Coordinates of N, CA, C and O in Angstrom, one line a residue:
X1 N 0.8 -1.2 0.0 CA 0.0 0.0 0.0 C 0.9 1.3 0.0 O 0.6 2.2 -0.7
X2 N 1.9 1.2 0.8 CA 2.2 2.5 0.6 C 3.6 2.8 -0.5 O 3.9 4.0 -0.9
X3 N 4.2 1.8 -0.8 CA 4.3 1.6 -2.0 C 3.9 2.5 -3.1 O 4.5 3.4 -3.7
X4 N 2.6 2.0 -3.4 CA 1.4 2.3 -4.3 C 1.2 3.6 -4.0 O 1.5 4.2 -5.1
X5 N 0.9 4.5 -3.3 CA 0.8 5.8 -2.7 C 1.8 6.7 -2.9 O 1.6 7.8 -3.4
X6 N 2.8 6.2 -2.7 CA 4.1 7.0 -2.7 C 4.7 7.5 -4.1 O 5.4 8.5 -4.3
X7 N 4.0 6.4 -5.1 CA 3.9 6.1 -6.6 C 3.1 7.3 -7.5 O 3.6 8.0 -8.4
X8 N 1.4 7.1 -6.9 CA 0.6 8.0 -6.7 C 0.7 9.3 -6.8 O 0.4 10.0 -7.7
X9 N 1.2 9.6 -5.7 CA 1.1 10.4 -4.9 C 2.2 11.5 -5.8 O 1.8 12.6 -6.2
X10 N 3.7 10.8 -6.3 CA 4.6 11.4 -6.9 C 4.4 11.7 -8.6 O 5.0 12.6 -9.3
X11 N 3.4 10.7 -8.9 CA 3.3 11.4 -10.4 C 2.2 12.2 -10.5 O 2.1 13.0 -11.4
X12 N 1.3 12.1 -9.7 CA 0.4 12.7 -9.4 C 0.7 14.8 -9.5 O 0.1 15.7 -10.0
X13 N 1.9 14.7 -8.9 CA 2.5 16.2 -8.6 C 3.4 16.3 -10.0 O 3.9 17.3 -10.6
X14 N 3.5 15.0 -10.4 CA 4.3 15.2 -11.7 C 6.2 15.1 -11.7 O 7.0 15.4 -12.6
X15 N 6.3 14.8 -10.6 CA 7.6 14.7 -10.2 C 8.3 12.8 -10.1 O 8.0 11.7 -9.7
X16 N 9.4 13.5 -11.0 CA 10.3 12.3 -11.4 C 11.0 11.5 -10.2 O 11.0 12.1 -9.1
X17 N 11.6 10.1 -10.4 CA 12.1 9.7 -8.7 C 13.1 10.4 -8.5 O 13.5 10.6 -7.4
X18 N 13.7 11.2 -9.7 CA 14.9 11.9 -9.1 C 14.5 13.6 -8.7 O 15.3 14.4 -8.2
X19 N 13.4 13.7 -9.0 CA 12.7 15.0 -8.6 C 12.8 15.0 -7.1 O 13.4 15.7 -6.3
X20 N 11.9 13.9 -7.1 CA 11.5 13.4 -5.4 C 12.5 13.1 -4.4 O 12.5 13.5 -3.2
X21 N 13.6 12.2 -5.1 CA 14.8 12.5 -4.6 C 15.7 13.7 -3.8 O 16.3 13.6 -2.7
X22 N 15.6 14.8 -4.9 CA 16.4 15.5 -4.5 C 15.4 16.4 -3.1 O 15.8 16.9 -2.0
X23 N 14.1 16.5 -3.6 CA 13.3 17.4 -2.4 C 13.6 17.0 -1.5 O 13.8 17.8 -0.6
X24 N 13.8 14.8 -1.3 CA 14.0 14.5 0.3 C 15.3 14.7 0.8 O 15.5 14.8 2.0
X25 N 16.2 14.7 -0.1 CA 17.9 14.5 -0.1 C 18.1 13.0 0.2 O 18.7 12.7 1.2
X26 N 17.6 12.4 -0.4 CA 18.0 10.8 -1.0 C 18.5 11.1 -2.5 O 18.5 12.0 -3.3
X27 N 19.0 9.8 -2.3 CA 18.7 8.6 -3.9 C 17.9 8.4 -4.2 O 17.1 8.0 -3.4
X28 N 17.6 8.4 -5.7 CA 16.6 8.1 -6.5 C 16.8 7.0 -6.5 O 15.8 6.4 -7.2
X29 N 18.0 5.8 -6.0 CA 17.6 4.7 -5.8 C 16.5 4.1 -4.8 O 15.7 3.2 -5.1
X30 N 16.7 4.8 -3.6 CA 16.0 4.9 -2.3 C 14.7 5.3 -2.8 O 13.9 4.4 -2.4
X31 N 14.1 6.1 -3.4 CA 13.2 6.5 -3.9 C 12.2 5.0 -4.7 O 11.1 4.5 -4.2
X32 N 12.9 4.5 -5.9 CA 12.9 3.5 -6.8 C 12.4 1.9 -5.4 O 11.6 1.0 -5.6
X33 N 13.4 2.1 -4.1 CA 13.2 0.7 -3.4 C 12.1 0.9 -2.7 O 11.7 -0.1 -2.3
X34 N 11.3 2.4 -2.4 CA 10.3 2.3 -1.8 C 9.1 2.1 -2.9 O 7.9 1.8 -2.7
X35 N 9.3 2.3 -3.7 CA 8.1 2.4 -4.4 C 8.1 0.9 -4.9 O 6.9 0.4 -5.1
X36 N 9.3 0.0 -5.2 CA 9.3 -1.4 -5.9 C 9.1 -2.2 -4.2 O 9.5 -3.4 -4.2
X37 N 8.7 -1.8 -3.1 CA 8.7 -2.1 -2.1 C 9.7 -3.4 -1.2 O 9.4 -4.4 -0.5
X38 N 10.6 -2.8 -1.6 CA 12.1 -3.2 -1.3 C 12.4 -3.5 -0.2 O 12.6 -4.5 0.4
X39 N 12.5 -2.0 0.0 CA 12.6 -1.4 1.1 C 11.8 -0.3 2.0 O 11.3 0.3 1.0
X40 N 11.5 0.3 2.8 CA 10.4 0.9 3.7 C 11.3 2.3 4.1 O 12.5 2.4 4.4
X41 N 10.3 3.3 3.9 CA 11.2 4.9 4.6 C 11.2 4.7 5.6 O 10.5 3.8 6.1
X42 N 12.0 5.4 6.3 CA 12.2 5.4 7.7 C 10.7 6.2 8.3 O 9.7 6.6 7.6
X43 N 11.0 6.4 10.2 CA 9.9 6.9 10.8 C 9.8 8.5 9.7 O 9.0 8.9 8.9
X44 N 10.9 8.9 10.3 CA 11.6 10.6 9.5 C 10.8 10.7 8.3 O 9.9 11.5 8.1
X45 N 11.2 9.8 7.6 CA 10.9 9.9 5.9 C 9.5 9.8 6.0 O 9.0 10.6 5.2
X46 N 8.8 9.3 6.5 CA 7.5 8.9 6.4 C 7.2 10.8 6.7 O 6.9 11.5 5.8
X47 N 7.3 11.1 7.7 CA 6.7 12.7 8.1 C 6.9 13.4 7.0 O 6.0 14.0 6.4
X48 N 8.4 13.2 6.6 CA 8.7 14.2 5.3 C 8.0 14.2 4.4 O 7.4 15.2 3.9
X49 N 7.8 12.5 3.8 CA 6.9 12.0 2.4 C 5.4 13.0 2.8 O 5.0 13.9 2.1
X50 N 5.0 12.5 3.9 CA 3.6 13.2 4.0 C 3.7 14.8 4.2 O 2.8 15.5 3.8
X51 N 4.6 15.1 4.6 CA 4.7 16.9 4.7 C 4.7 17.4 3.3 O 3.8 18.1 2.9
X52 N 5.8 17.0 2.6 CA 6.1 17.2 1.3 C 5.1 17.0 0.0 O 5.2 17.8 -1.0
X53 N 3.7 15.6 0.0 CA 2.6 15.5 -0.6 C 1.5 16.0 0.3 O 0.4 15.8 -0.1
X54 N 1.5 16.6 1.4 CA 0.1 17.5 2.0 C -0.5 16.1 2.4 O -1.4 16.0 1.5
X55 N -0.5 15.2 2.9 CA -1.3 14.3 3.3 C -1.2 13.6 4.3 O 0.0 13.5 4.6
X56 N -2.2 13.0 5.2 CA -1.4 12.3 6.7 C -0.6 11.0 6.5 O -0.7 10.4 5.4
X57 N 0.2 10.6 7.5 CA 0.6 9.6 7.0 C 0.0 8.1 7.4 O 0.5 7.0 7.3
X58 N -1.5 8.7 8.0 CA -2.5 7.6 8.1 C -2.9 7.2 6.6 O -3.5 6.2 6.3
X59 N -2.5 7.9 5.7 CA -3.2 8.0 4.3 C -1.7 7.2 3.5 O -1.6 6.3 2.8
X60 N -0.9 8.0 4.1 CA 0.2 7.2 3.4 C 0.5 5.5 3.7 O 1.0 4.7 3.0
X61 N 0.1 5.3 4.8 CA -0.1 3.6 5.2 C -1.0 3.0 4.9 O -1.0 1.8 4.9
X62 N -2.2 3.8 4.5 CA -2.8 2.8 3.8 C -3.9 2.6 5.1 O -4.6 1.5 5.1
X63 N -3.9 3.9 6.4 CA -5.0 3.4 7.2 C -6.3 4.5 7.2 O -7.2 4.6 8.0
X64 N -5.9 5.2 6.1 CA -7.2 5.7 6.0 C -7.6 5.5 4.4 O -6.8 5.3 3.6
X65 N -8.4 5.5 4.2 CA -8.8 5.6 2.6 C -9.1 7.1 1.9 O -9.3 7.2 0.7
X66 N -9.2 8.2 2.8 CA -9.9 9.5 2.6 C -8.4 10.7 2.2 O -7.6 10.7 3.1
X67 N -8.2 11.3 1.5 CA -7.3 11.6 0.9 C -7.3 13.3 1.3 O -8.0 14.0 0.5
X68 N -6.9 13.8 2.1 CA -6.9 15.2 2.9 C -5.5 15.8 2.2 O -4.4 15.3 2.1
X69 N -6.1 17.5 1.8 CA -5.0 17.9 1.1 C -4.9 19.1 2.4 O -5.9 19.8 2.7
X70 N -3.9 19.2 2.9 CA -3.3 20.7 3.7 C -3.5 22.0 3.1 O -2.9 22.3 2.0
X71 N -4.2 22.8 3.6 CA -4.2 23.7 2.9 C -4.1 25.3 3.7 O -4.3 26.4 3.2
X72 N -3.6 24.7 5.2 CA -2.9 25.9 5.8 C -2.1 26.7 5.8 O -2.0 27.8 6.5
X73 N -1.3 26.2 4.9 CA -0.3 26.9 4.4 C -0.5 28.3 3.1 O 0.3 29.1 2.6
X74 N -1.5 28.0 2.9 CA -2.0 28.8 1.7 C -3.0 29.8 2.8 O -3.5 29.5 3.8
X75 N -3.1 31.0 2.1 CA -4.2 32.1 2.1 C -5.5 32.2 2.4 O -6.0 31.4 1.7
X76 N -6.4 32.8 3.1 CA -7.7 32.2 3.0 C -7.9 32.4 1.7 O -8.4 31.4 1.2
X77 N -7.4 33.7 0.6 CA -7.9 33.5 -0.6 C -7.8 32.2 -1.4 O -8.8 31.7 -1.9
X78 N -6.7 31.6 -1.4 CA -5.9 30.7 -2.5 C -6.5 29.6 -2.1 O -7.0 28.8 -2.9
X79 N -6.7 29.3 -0.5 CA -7.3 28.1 -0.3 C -9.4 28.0 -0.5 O -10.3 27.2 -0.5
X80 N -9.3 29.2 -0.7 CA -10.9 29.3 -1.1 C -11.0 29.1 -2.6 O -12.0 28.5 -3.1
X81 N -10.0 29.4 -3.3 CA -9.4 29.2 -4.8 C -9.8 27.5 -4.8 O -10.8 27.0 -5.2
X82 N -8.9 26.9 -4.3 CA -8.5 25.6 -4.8 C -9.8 24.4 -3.9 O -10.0 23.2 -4.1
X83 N -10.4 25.1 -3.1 CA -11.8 24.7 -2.8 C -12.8 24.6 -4.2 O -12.7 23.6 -4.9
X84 N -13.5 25.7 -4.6 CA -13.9 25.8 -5.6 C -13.6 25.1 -6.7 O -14.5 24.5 -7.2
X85 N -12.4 25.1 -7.1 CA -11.5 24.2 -8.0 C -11.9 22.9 -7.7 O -12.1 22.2 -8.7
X86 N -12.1 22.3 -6.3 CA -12.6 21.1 -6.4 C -14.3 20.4 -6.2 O -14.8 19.3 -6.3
X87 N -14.7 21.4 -5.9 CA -16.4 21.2 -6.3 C -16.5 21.5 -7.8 O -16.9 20.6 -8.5
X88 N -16.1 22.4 -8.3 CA -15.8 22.5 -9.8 C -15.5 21.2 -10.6 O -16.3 20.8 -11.5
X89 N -14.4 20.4 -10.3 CA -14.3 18.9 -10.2 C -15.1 18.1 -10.1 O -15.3 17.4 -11.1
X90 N -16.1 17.9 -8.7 CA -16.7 17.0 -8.5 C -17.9 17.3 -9.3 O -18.7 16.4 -9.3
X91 N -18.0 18.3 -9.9 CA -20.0 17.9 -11.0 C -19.3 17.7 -12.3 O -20.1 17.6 -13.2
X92 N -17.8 17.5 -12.6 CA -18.0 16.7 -14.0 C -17.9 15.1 -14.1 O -18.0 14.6 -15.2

């Protein structure tokens, strides 16, 4: 699952393993072993992964199904923006 998420999650933003790489300061090998689920991020990485894609990392394990985007970081405007943006979404 979180494999699959991590996968997700990174082309989703449109970013390469070596994109993702460099945001965490890994290897895009490290990158490549979590996603071919090789290997597992650490506790650390796990916060980062979720800080870095706006999501919990109940979502990143695979123990939530509900997909929560952060949006405190943004403006009341911008986050009223990308609200809209997604009821806009949901009637097509």
């Amino acid at each position: 699952m979180l494999n699959q998420r991590i996968h997700d999650l990174r082309v989703a933003l449109g970013y390469s393993q070596v994109t993702l790489a460099k945001k965490l300061g890994v290897s895009k090998q490290a990158v490549s072993n979590w996603e071919n689920d090789s290997i597992q991020p650490s506790i650390e990485m796990l916060l980062r992964l979720a800080n870095l894609f706006s999501v919990s990392t109940d979502y990143l394990l695979g123990q939530s199904s509900t997909l929560q985007v952060d949006l405190s970081a943004l403006g009341a405007e911008t986050a009223g923006h990308v609200i809209l943006l997604i009821h806009d979404l949901r009637k097509t």
